[in-house]
Tab-separated table of C-alpha atoms in Angstrom:
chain	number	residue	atom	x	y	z
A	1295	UNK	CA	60.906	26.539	45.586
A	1296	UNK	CA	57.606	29.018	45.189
A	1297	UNK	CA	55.674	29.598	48.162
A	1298	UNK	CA	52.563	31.402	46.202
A	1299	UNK	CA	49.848	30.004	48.186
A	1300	UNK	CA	47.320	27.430	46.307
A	1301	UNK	CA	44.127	28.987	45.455
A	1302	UNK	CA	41.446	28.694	48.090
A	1303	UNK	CA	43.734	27.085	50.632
A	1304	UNK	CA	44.795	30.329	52.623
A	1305	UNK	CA	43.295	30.780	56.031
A	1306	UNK	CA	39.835	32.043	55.905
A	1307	UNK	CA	39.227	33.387	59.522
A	1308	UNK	CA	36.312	31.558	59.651
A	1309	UNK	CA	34.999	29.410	62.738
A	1310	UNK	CA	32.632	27.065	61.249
A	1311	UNK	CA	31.229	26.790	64.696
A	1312	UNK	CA	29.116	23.423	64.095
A	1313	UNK	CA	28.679	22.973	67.278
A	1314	UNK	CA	25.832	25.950	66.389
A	1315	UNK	CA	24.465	23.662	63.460
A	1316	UNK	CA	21.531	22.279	65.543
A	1317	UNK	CA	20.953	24.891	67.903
A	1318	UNK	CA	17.754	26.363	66.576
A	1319	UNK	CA	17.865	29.330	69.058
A	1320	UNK	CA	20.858	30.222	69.058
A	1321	UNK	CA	20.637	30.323	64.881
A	1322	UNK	CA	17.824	32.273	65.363
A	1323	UNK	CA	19.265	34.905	67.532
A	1324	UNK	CA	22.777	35.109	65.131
A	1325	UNK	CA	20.077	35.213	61.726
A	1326	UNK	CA	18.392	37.861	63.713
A	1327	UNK	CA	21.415	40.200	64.945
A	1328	UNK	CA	22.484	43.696	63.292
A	1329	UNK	CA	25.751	42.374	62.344
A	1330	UNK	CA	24.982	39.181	60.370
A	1331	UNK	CA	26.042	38.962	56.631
A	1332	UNK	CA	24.527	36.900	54.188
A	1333	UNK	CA	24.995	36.451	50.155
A	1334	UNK	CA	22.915	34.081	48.080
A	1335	UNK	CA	24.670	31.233	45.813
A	1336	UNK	CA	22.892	30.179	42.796
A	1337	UNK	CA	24.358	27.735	40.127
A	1338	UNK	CA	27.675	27.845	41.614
A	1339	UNK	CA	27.734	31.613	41.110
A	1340	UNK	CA	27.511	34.709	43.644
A	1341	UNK	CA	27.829	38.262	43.096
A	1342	UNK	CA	30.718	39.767	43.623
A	1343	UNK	CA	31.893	43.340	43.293
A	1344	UNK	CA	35.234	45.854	43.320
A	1345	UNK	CA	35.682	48.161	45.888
A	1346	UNK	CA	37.160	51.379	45.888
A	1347	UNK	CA	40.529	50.655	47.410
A	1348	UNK	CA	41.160	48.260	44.890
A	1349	UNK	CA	39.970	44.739	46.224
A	1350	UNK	CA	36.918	42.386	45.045
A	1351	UNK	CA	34.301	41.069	47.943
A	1352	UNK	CA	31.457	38.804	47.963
A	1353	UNK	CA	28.097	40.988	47.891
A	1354	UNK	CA	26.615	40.864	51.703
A	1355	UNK	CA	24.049	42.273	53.469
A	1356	UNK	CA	22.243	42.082	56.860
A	1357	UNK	CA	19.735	39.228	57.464
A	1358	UNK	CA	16.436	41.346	57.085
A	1359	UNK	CA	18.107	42.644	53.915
A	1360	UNK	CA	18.362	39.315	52.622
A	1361	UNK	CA	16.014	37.581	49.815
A	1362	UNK	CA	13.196	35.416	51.580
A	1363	UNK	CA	14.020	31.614	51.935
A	1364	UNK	CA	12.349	29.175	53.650
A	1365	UNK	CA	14.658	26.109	54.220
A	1366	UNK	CA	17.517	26.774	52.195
A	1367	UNK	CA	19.777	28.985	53.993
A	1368	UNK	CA	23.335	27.370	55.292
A	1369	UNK	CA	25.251	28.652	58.425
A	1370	UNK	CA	28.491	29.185	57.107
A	1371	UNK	CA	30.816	30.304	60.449
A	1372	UNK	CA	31.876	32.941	62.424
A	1373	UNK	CA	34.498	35.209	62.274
A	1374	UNK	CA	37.015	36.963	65.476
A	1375	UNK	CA	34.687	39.949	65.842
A	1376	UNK	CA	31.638	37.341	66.159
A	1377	UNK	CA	29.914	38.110	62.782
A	1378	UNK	CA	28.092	35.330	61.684
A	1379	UNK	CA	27.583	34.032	57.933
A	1380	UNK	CA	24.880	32.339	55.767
A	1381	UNK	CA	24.533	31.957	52.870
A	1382	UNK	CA	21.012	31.487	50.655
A	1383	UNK	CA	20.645	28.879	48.104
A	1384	UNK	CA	18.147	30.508	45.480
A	1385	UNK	CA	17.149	29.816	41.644
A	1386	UNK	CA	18.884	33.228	40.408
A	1387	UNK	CA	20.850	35.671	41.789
A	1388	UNK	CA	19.074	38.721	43.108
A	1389	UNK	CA	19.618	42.182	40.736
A	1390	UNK	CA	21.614	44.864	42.131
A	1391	UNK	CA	20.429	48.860	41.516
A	1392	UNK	CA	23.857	50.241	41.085
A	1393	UNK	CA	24.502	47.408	38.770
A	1394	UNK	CA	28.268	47.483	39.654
A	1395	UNK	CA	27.921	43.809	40.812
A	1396	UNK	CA	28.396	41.225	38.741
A	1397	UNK	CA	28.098	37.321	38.827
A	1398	UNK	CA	31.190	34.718	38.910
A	1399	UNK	CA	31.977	31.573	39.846
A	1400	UNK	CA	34.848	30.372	41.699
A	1401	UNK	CA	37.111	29.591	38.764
A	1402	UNK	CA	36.815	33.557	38.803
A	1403	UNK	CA	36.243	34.830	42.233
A	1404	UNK	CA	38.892	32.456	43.967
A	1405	UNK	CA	41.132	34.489	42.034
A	1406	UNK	CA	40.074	37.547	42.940
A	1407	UNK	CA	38.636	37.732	46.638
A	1408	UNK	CA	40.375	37.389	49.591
A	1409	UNK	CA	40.429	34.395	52.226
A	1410	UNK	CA	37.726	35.544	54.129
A	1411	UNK	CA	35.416	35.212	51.340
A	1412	UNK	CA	37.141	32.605	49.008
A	1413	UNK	CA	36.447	30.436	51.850
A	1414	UNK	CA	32.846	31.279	52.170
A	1415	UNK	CA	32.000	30.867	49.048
A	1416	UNK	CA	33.554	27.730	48.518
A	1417	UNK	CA	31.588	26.091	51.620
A	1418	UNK	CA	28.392	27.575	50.033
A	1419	UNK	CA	29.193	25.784	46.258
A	1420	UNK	CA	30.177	22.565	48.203
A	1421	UNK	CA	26.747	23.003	50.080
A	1422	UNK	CA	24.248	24.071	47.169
A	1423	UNK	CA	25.721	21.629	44.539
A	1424	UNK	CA	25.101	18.462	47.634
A	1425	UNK	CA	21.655	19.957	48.375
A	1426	UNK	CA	20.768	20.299	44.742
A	1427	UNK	CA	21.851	16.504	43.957
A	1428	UNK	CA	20.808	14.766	46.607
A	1429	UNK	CA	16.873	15.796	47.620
A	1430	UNK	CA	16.023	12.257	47.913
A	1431	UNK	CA	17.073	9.575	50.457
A	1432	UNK	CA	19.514	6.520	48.930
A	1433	UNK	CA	18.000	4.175	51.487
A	1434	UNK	CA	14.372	4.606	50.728
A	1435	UNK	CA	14.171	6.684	47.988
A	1436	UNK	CA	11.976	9.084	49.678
A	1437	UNK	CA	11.935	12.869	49.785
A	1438	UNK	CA	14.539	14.173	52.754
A	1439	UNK	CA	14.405	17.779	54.750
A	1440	UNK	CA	17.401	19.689	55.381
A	1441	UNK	CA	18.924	19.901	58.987
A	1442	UNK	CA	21.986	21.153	61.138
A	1443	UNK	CA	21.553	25.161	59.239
A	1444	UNK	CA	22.396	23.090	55.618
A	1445	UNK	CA	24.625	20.378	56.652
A	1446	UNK	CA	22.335	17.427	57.257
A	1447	UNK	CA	19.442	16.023	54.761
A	1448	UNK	CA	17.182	14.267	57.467
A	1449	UNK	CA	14.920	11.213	55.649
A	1450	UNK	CA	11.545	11.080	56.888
A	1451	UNK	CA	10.455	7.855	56.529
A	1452	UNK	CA	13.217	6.010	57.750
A	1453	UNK	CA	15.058	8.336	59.645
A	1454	UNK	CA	18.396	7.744	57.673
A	1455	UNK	CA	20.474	10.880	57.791
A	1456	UNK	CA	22.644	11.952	54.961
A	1457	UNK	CA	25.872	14.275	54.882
A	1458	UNK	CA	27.584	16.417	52.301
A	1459	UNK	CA	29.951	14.157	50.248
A	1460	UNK	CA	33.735	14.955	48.866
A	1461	UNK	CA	35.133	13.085	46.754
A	1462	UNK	CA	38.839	12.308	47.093
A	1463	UNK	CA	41.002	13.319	44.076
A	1464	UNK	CA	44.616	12.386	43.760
A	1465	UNK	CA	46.871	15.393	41.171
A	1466	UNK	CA	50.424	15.060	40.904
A	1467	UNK	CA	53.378	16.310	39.124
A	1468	UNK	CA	55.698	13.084	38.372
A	1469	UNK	CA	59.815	13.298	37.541
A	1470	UNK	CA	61.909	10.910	36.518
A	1471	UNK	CA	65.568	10.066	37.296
A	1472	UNK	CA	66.814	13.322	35.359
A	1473	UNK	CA	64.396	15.818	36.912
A	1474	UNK	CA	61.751	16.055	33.750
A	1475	UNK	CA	58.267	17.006	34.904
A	1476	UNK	CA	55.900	15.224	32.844
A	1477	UNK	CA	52.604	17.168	31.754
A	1478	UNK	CA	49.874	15.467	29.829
A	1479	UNK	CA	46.806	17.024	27.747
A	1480	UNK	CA	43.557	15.550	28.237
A	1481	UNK	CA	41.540	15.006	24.755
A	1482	UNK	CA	39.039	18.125	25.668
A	1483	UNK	CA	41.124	20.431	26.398
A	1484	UNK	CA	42.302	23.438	23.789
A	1485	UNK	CA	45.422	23.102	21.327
A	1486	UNK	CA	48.122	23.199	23.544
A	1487	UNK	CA	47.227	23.660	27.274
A	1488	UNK	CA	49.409	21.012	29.364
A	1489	UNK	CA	48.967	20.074	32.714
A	1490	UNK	CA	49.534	17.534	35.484
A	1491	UNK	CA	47.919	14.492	35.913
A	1492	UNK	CA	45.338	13.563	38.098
A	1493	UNK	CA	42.311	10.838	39.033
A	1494	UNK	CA	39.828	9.770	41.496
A	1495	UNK	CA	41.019	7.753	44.163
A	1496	UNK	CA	38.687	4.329	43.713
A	1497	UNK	CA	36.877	2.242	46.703
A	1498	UNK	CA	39.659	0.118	48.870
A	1499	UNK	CA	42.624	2.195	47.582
A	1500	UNK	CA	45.137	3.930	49.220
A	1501	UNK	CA	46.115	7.317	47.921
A	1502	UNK	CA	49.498	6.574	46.965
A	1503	UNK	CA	47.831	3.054	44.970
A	1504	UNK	CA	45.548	5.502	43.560
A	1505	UNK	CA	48.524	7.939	42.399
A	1506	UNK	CA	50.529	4.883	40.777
A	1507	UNK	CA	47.274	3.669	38.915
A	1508	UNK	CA	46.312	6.929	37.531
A	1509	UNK	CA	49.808	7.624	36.496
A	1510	UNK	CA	49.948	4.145	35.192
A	1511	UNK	CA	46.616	4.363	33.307
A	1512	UNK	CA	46.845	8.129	31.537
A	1513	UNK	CA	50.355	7.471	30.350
A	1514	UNK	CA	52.054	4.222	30.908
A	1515	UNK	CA	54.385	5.484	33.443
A	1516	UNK	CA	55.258	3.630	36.460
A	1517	UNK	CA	55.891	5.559	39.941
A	1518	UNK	CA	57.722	4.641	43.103
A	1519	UNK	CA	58.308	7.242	45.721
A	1520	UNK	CA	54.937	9.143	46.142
A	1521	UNK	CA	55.309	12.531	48.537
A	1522	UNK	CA	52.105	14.537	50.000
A	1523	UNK	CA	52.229	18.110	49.402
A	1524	UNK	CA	49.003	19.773	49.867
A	1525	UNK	CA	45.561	19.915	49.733
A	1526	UNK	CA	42.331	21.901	47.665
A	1527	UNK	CA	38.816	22.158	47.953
A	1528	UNK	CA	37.770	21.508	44.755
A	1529	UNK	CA	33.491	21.588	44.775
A	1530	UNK	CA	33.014	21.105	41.068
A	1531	UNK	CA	30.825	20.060	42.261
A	1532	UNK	CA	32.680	17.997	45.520
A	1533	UNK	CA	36.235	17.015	45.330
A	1534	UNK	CA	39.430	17.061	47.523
A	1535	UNK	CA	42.012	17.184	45.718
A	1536	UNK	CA	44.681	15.875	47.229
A	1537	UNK	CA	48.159	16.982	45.418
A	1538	UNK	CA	51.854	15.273	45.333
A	1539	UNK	CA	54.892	14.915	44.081
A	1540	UNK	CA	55.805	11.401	42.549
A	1541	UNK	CA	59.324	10.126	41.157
A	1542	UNK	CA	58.993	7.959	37.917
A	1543	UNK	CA	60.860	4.213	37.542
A	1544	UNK	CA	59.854	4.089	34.161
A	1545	UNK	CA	60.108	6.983	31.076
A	1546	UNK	CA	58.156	5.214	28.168
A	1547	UNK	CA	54.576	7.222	27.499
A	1548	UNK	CA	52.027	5.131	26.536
A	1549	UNK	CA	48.774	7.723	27.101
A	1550	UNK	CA	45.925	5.996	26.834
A	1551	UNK	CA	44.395	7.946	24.479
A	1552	UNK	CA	40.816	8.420	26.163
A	1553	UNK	CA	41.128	10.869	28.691
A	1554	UNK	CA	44.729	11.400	27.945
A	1555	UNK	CA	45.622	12.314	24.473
A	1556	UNK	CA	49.373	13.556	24.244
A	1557	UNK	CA	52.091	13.634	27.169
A	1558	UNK	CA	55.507	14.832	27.532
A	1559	UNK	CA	58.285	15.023	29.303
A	1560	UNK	CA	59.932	18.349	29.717
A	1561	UNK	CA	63.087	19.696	31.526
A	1562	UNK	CA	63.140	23.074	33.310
A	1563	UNK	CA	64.407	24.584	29.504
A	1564	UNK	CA	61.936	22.513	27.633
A	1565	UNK	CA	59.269	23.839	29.909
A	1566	UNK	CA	60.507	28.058	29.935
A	1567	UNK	CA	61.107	27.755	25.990
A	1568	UNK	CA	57.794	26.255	25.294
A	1569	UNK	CA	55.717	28.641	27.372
A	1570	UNK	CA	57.767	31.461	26.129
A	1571	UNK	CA	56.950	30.424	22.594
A	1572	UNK	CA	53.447	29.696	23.101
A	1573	UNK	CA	53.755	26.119	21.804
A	1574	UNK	CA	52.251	24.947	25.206
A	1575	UNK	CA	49.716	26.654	27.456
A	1576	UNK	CA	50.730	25.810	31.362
A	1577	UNK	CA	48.142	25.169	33.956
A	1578	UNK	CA	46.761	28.116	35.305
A	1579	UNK	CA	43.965	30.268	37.733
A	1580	UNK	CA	43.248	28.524	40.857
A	1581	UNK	CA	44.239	25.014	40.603
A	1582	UNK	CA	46.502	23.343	43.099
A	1583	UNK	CA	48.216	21.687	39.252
A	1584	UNK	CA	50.149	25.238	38.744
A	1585	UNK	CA	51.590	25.182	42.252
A	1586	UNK	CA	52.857	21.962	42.368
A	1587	UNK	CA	54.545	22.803	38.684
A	1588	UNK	CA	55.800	26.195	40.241
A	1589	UNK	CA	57.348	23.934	43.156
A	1590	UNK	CA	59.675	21.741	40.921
A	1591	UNK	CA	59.948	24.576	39.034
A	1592	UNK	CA	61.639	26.830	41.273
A	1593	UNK	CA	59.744	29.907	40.624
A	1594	UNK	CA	56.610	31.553	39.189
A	1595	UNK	CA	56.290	29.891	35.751
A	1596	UNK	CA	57.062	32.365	32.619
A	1597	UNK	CA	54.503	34.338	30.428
A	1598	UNK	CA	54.765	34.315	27.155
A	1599	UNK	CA	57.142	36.489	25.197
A	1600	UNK	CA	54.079	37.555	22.537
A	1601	UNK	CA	50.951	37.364	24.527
């Protein structure tokens, strides 16, 4: 059994601190203080840069440091020492003089920063892709303010008060009664990259229900025995996905040829030789899919033998 940790899971640090969210003062005082770090978040993308010793950070600097914004600036948390963190949603990212910075999003910088800031810039995607998709209100359909330091968008007219959405997201990595992991390629995807399956979980369903029916509906495989394992922000742009392990009752593939376009079952062997060989490209970066193949799996999953 692996236990590399699932990208963007690990322990940020961070306090969220809501309890802050609608304290104007007290926002004021922590935007205001020496110690304050902010970054801006644009697109889904923040700069990011390599330090000396080695490691990649978010770019941060002090509040009066920080780009001018009038509404759109998010109170992230707070951290043991009692720095606080915002973040600034703006329409580009600002330049840097040194020019060592450079832009990524978090299919790239959850890979390469650490907790503290994996976590923060997650909660700042999650926030900025809500607050760019949802300016008016669904009750009235007129414009709405923001509120609670980026968590709230307050209506107006009548007073109907919205909240950042997620989206629950079922993955899983089904075996049958010999211990095959079956991986399935979705019809976009490039020659040869296999992964688990996975779904939305749909209004008035469970999340095992929605596990069976997703399984069901990609490849014609029935599951009984459904078993949480973990969880994974996943703001692109505001899911939760929520992964497990499932046990088959049935073998036959029948993919359904729409999202789904080839699946296969493959034994430990099947899997190493194929990876080894470059016939298949595993899932990889930060999705939860490659840790819950590394789990049945037993270890870290192979490279290839000619990369």
């Amino acid at each position: 059994m692996t236990e590399r940790p699932i990208g963007l899971t690990a322990p940020s640090g961070i306090d969220r601190a809501a309890h802050h969210r609608l304290d104007e003062a007290w926002l004021a005082a922590a935007w205001s203080h020496p110690t304050t770090r902010v970054f801006v978040v644009s697109g889904g993308q923040a700069l990011i840069d390599d330090t000396p010793d080695g490691r990649t950070e978010l770019v941060m600097t002090p509040a009066f440091e920080a780009p001018v914004t009038e509404t759109h600036r998010y109170f992230l948390g707070t951290d043991e020492e009692g720095v606080s963190y915002f973040a600034l949603q703006k329409d580009s990212l600002p330049g840097r003089m040194d020019q060592s910075a450079r832009p990524a999003g978090l299919r790239e910088a959850g890979l390469l920063l650490g907790p503290r800031d994996a976590g923060l810039m997650v909660h700042a995607v999650a926030l900025e892709n809500w607050q760019r998709l949802h300016r008016f209100c669904s009750r009235c359909g007129e414009r709405t303010v923001i509120a609670a330091a980026g968590h709230i968008r307050r209506c107006q007219a009548c007073g109907a008060e919205h909240y950042p959405r997620t989206d629950p997201a079922v993955i899983m990595l089904v075996t049958d009664e010999e211990d095959r992991a079956l991986l399935g390629r979705q019809v976009h995807w490039p020659e040869g990259r296999f992964s688990t399956l996975a779904g939305f979980v749909e209004p008035g369903e469970t999340i095992e229900e929605s596990v069976a029916r997703e399984v069901f509906e990609e490849a014609g495989v029935t599951v009984g025995r459904v078993d949480y394992v973990a969880s994974q922000p996943w703001p692109f742009p505001s899911s939760l996905m929520l992964g497990f392990m499932a046990r088959a009752t049935s073998s036959e593939i029948n993919v359904d040829g729409e999202e789904i376009e080839e699946a296969r079952w493959f034994s430990r062997d099947d899997l190493r030789s194929a990876i080894e060989t470059g016939e298949i490209l595993p899932p990889s970066g930060i999705s939860i899919a490659a840790r819950l193949v590394e789990l049945w799996y037993g270890k870290p999953l192979p490279k290839p033998l000619n990369p």
